[in-house]
Short mmCIF file of C-alpha atoms in Angstrom, two decimals:
data_model
loop_
_atom_site.label_atom_id
_atom_site.label_comp_id
_atom_site.label_asym_id
_atom_site.label_seq_id
_atom_site.Cartn_x
_atom_site.Cartn_y
_atom_site.Cartn_z
CA MET A 1 120.59 26.73 70.52
CA ASN A 2 118.30 29.37 68.72
CA CYS A 3 116.03 28.68 65.68
CA TRP A 4 118.88 31.52 63.42
CA GLU A 5 121.79 28.64 64.59
CA PHE A 6 119.44 26.17 63.64
CA PHE A 7 118.84 26.87 60.70
CA CYS A 8 122.50 28.20 60.07
CA ARG A 9 124.47 24.33 60.97
CA ILE A 10 122.68 22.11 59.03
CA ARG A 11 122.29 25.09 56.05
CA ARG A 12 125.56 23.19 54.41
CA SER A 13 123.52 19.86 53.75
CA VAL A 14 119.91 20.89 53.39
CA TRP A 15 118.33 21.90 50.75
CA PHE A 16 115.34 25.01 51.74
CA VAL A 17 112.04 25.64 49.90
CA PHE A 18 109.62 27.84 50.30
CA PHE A 19 106.19 27.46 48.21
CA ASP A 20 102.63 28.36 49.71
CA THR A 21 99.76 27.01 49.54
CA TYR A 22 95.98 26.80 49.86
CA ILE A 23 96.18 26.17 54.15
CA GLY A 24 99.13 28.79 53.88
CA ARG A 25 101.99 29.66 54.06
CA LEU A 26 105.13 26.40 54.58
CA THR A 27 108.75 26.17 54.87
CA GLN A 28 109.94 23.19 53.37
CA ILE A 29 113.04 21.73 54.87
CA LEU A 30 114.34 19.28 52.42
CA LEU A 31 117.05 17.25 54.62
CA LEU A 32 119.65 15.00 52.37
CA ASP A 33 121.28 12.77 54.33
CA LYS A 34 123.28 10.04 52.55
CA ARG A 35 122.58 6.39 54.50
CA LYS A 36 123.26 2.92 52.77
CA GLY A 37 124.80 4.61 49.39
CA ALA A 38 121.07 6.23 49.15
CA MET A 39 119.84 9.36 49.83
CA THR A 40 116.68 9.58 52.36
CA VAL A 41 114.49 12.76 52.28
CA ALA A 42 112.81 14.25 55.07
CA LYS A 43 111.05 16.84 55.04
CA VAL A 44 110.25 19.23 58.21
CA TYR A 45 106.58 21.71 57.60
CA VAL A 46 106.54 25.03 59.50
CA PHE A 47 102.96 26.22 58.97
CA ASP A 48 102.81 29.46 58.91
CA HIS A 49 98.99 30.66 58.69
CA PRO A 50 96.88 34.00 59.46
CA LEU A 51 94.83 31.18 61.64
CA ILE A 52 96.64 29.21 63.06
CA GLN A 53 99.19 31.81 64.68
CA HIS A 54 95.83 33.52 66.05
CA LYS A 55 95.07 30.71 68.20
CA LEU A 56 98.28 29.18 68.66
CA THR A 57 99.38 33.51 70.64
CA TYR A 58 96.31 32.64 72.62
CA ILE A 59 97.51 27.99 73.49
CA ARG A 60 100.76 29.84 74.64
CA ASP A 61 99.63 33.26 77.10
CA LYS A 62 99.63 32.02 80.71
CA HIS A 63 96.24 33.65 81.28
CA THR A 64 94.66 30.79 78.21
CA GLY A 65 92.10 29.42 80.95
CA THR A 66 92.04 24.97 80.64
CA LYS A 67 88.68 24.89 78.54
CA GLU A 68 89.69 27.39 76.18
CA PHE A 69 93.56 26.29 75.76
CA ARG A 70 92.07 22.13 74.96
CA GLU A 71 89.60 23.99 72.83
CA LEU A 72 92.62 25.84 70.98
CA VAL A 73 94.96 23.11 70.86
CA ASP A 74 91.42 21.24 69.05
CA GLU A 75 90.91 23.39 66.24
CA VAL A 76 94.84 24.29 65.58
CA ALA A 77 95.01 20.22 65.36
CA THR A 78 92.91 20.50 62.34
CA LEU A 79 93.67 23.29 60.79
CA MET A 80 96.75 21.79 60.46
CA ALA A 81 96.07 18.27 59.25
CA PHE A 82 94.32 19.61 56.62
CA GLU A 83 97.18 19.97 55.05
CA ILE A 84 98.95 16.94 55.92
CA THR A 85 96.46 15.00 54.69
CA ARG A 86 96.73 16.51 51.47
CA ASP A 87 98.82 13.81 49.25
CA MET A 88 95.65 11.08 49.93
CA THR A 89 95.31 9.14 47.41
CA LEU A 90 92.27 9.57 45.12
CA GLU A 91 90.52 7.58 43.39
CA ASP A 92 87.09 7.92 39.99
CA ILE A 93 83.92 6.78 40.68
CA THR A 94 80.42 7.34 38.66
CA ILE A 95 77.82 9.03 40.17
CA GLU A 96 73.85 9.62 39.58
CA THR A 97 73.37 13.79 40.96
CA PRO A 98 69.74 14.15 40.84
CA VAL A 99 71.16 15.87 37.15
CA SER A 100 72.73 12.83 35.50
CA GLU A 101 75.67 10.43 36.12
CA THR A 102 79.08 11.96 36.38
CA LYS A 103 82.32 10.71 37.70
CA SER A 104 83.67 12.22 41.45
CA LYS A 105 86.69 11.02 43.19
CA VAL A 106 86.78 9.62 45.95
CA LEU A 107 89.71 8.77 48.97
CA SER A 108 91.70 5.51 47.84
CA GLY A 109 94.48 3.72 49.35
CA LYS A 110 96.52 3.73 52.81
CA LYS A 111 93.77 4.37 55.55
CA LEU A 112 94.72 6.64 58.27
CA GLY A 113 95.73 6.22 62.09
CA ILE A 114 96.15 8.34 64.31
CA ILE A 115 98.47 8.06 67.72
CA PRO A 116 98.83 10.14 70.66
CA ILE A 117 101.62 10.40 73.03
CA LEU A 118 100.52 10.53 75.89
CA ARG A 119 99.51 11.99 77.74
CA ALA A 120 99.52 15.21 76.18
CA GLY A 121 98.58 14.26 73.15
CA ILE A 122 95.41 13.17 73.67
CA GLY A 123 94.46 16.90 73.06
CA MET A 124 95.15 17.07 69.31
CA VAL A 125 93.33 13.27 68.93
CA ASP A 126 89.38 15.14 67.96
CA GLY A 127 90.69 17.46 65.82
CA VAL A 128 92.30 15.29 63.74
CA LEU A 129 89.11 13.08 63.94
CA LYS A 130 86.30 15.78 63.26
CA LEU A 131 87.77 16.35 59.88
CA ILE A 132 88.66 12.37 58.99
CA PRO A 133 86.37 10.98 61.18
CA ALA A 134 86.75 7.00 60.18
CA ALA A 135 90.53 7.32 60.97
CA LYS A 136 91.30 4.37 63.84
CA VAL A 137 92.79 5.37 67.00
CA GLY A 138 95.94 3.52 68.57
CA HIS A 139 98.35 5.12 71.97
CA ILE A 140 101.71 5.13 73.31
CA GLY A 141 102.37 5.87 76.79
CA LEU A 142 106.24 6.72 77.35
CA TYR A 143 107.46 8.56 80.57
CA ARG A 144 111.27 9.63 81.03
CA ASP A 145 113.60 7.64 83.73
CA PRO A 146 114.86 9.73 86.49
CA GLU A 147 118.73 7.80 85.89
CA THR A 148 119.91 7.13 82.36
CA LEU A 149 117.32 10.45 81.34
CA LEU A 150 115.53 7.93 78.34
CA PRO A 151 111.69 7.83 77.78
CA VAL A 152 111.00 4.62 78.50
CA GLU A 153 107.49 2.93 77.03
CA TYR A 154 104.57 1.54 79.12
CA TYR A 155 101.15 1.33 77.23
CA VAL A 156 101.14 0.39 73.42
CA LYS A 157 97.95 -0.43 71.83
CA LEU A 158 97.73 -0.12 68.19
CA PRO A 159 95.09 -0.96 65.20
CA SER A 160 94.97 -4.18 65.00
CA ASP A 161 96.07 -3.38 60.81
CA VAL A 162 99.33 -1.53 61.55
CA GLU A 163 100.75 -2.57 57.73
CA GLU A 164 98.32 -1.42 55.67
CA ARG A 165 97.68 1.95 57.46
CA GLU A 166 99.18 5.58 57.25
CA PHE A 167 99.20 7.18 60.83
CA ILE A 168 100.39 10.52 61.61
CA VAL A 169 102.15 10.27 65.87
CA VAL A 170 100.49 13.55 67.29
CA ASP A 171 101.42 15.42 69.96
CA PRO A 172 101.80 19.00 70.67
CA MET A 173 105.68 19.84 71.78
CA LEU A 174 108.85 18.01 70.16
CA ALA A 175 111.48 19.22 72.98
CA THR A 176 113.95 17.12 72.89
CA GLY A 177 112.62 14.74 70.62
CA GLY A 178 112.74 12.07 72.64
CA SER A 179 109.17 10.87 73.10
CA ALA A 180 108.82 10.73 69.59
CA ILE A 181 111.51 9.45 68.20
CA ALA A 182 110.45 5.57 70.56
CA ALA A 183 107.16 6.56 69.60
CA ILE A 184 107.85 6.75 65.81
CA HIS A 185 110.64 3.45 66.71
CA SER A 186 107.02 1.57 68.97
CA LEU A 187 104.90 1.57 65.89
CA LYS A 188 108.35 0.58 63.02
CA SER A 189 108.87 -1.90 65.26
CA ARG A 190 105.62 -2.89 64.57
CA GLY A 191 105.59 -3.03 61.18
CA ALA A 192 104.17 0.33 60.15
CA LYS A 193 106.31 2.05 57.06
CA HIS A 194 104.77 4.99 57.31
CA ILE A 195 104.24 7.16 59.25
CA LYS A 196 104.14 11.31 59.85
CA PHE A 197 105.03 13.37 62.97
CA MET A 198 102.86 16.73 63.76
CA CYS A 199 102.93 19.19 67.09
CA LEU A 200 102.16 22.36 67.88
CA ILE A 201 105.74 23.55 68.59
CA ALA A 202 109.18 22.68 68.54
CA ALA A 203 112.68 23.07 69.17
CA PRO A 204 115.36 22.99 67.04
CA GLU A 205 117.07 20.36 69.36
CA GLY A 206 113.97 17.98 69.14
CA VAL A 207 114.13 18.78 65.12
CA ALA A 208 117.12 17.42 64.35
CA ALA A 209 116.90 15.03 66.95
CA VAL A 210 113.65 13.55 64.96
CA GLU A 211 115.34 14.11 61.53
CA GLN A 212 118.78 12.47 62.50
CA ALA A 213 116.84 9.01 64.39
CA HIS A 214 113.77 9.10 61.82
CA PRO A 215 114.76 10.75 58.37
CA ASP A 216 111.82 9.00 56.66
CA VAL A 217 109.39 10.40 59.06
CA ASP A 218 107.87 13.95 57.90
CA ILE A 219 108.09 16.11 60.43
CA TYR A 220 105.00 19.36 60.48
CA ILE A 221 104.72 22.05 63.51
CA ALA A 222 102.88 25.17 64.12
CA ALA A 223 106.21 26.55 65.09
CA LEU A 224 109.82 26.76 65.25
CA ASP A 225 111.28 28.11 69.08
CA GLU A 226 114.10 29.93 69.15
CA LYS A 227 115.62 26.79 72.15
CA LEU A 228 115.65 24.46 74.60
CA ASN A 229 116.08 25.82 78.48
CA GLU A 230 117.90 24.67 81.34
CA HIS A 231 115.47 22.83 82.07
CA GLY A 232 114.02 21.15 78.44
CA TYR A 233 112.01 23.78 78.32
CA ILE A 234 110.92 25.15 74.65
CA VAL A 235 111.40 28.66 74.63
CA PRO A 236 109.41 30.37 74.57
CA GLY A 237 106.63 27.42 73.85
CA LEU A 238 103.29 27.90 76.75
CA GLY A 239 104.60 26.20 79.38
CA ASP A 240 103.84 22.07 79.95
CA ALA A 241 100.98 21.22 77.58
CA GLY A 242 99.52 18.04 79.55
CA ASP A 243 99.50 20.00 82.96
CA ARG A 244 96.91 22.90 80.25
CA LEU A 245 94.93 20.45 79.14
CA PHE A 246 93.88 18.43 82.08
CA GLY A 247 94.67 21.35 84.36
CA THR A 248 97.16 19.64 86.48
CA LYS A 249 100.81 20.56 87.24
#
């Protein structure tokens, strides 16, 4: 399924909204799903900021070496996190400047947690932490069962206050959606109620799968690619993100 087929397929049941923000142009897709008599809204944000797209070009390039690849993934994660956190809650406090007393704003509400899906998701963590250094980091490890092809959870380590945090699950690629769906389910089963998913590149098939499984989770994407090939790789994609991040094959 290519991007055009994906949009044509869902156009009958979704509402498209296009708008500009200070981080650049975003395409917001509001996916409406009626369940249990209520309407659940999942939002998919596709970034079009020039810096993100410029860096993504070199991330995709097969000639980009491991060091530069890591640095670029880190930089794009920071740029994306800037927009993803725009809805964080603020409260007024009173402070004293060197000149006078004044009211100003600080963050309040739920604290943030970052959850990389092992192993490639690790490459995006530092980029988010540069923006929010106080965020806690958990880890979810998954592998694909060779017989069922379903994701199997082999490692989970989360902050102790899961129910009190808003989580950003990070993984460079959203291909079939299996790992993202399993990681989000793992968080929810442990009490998490506020979750966002962030990736660099997604296939339409993966977006549709996550939306169907978790319609309450917003999805943030640097680029929505054409399709999956017969091997489950995103086309044109960037290859195996984990191998390129860690210099393995």
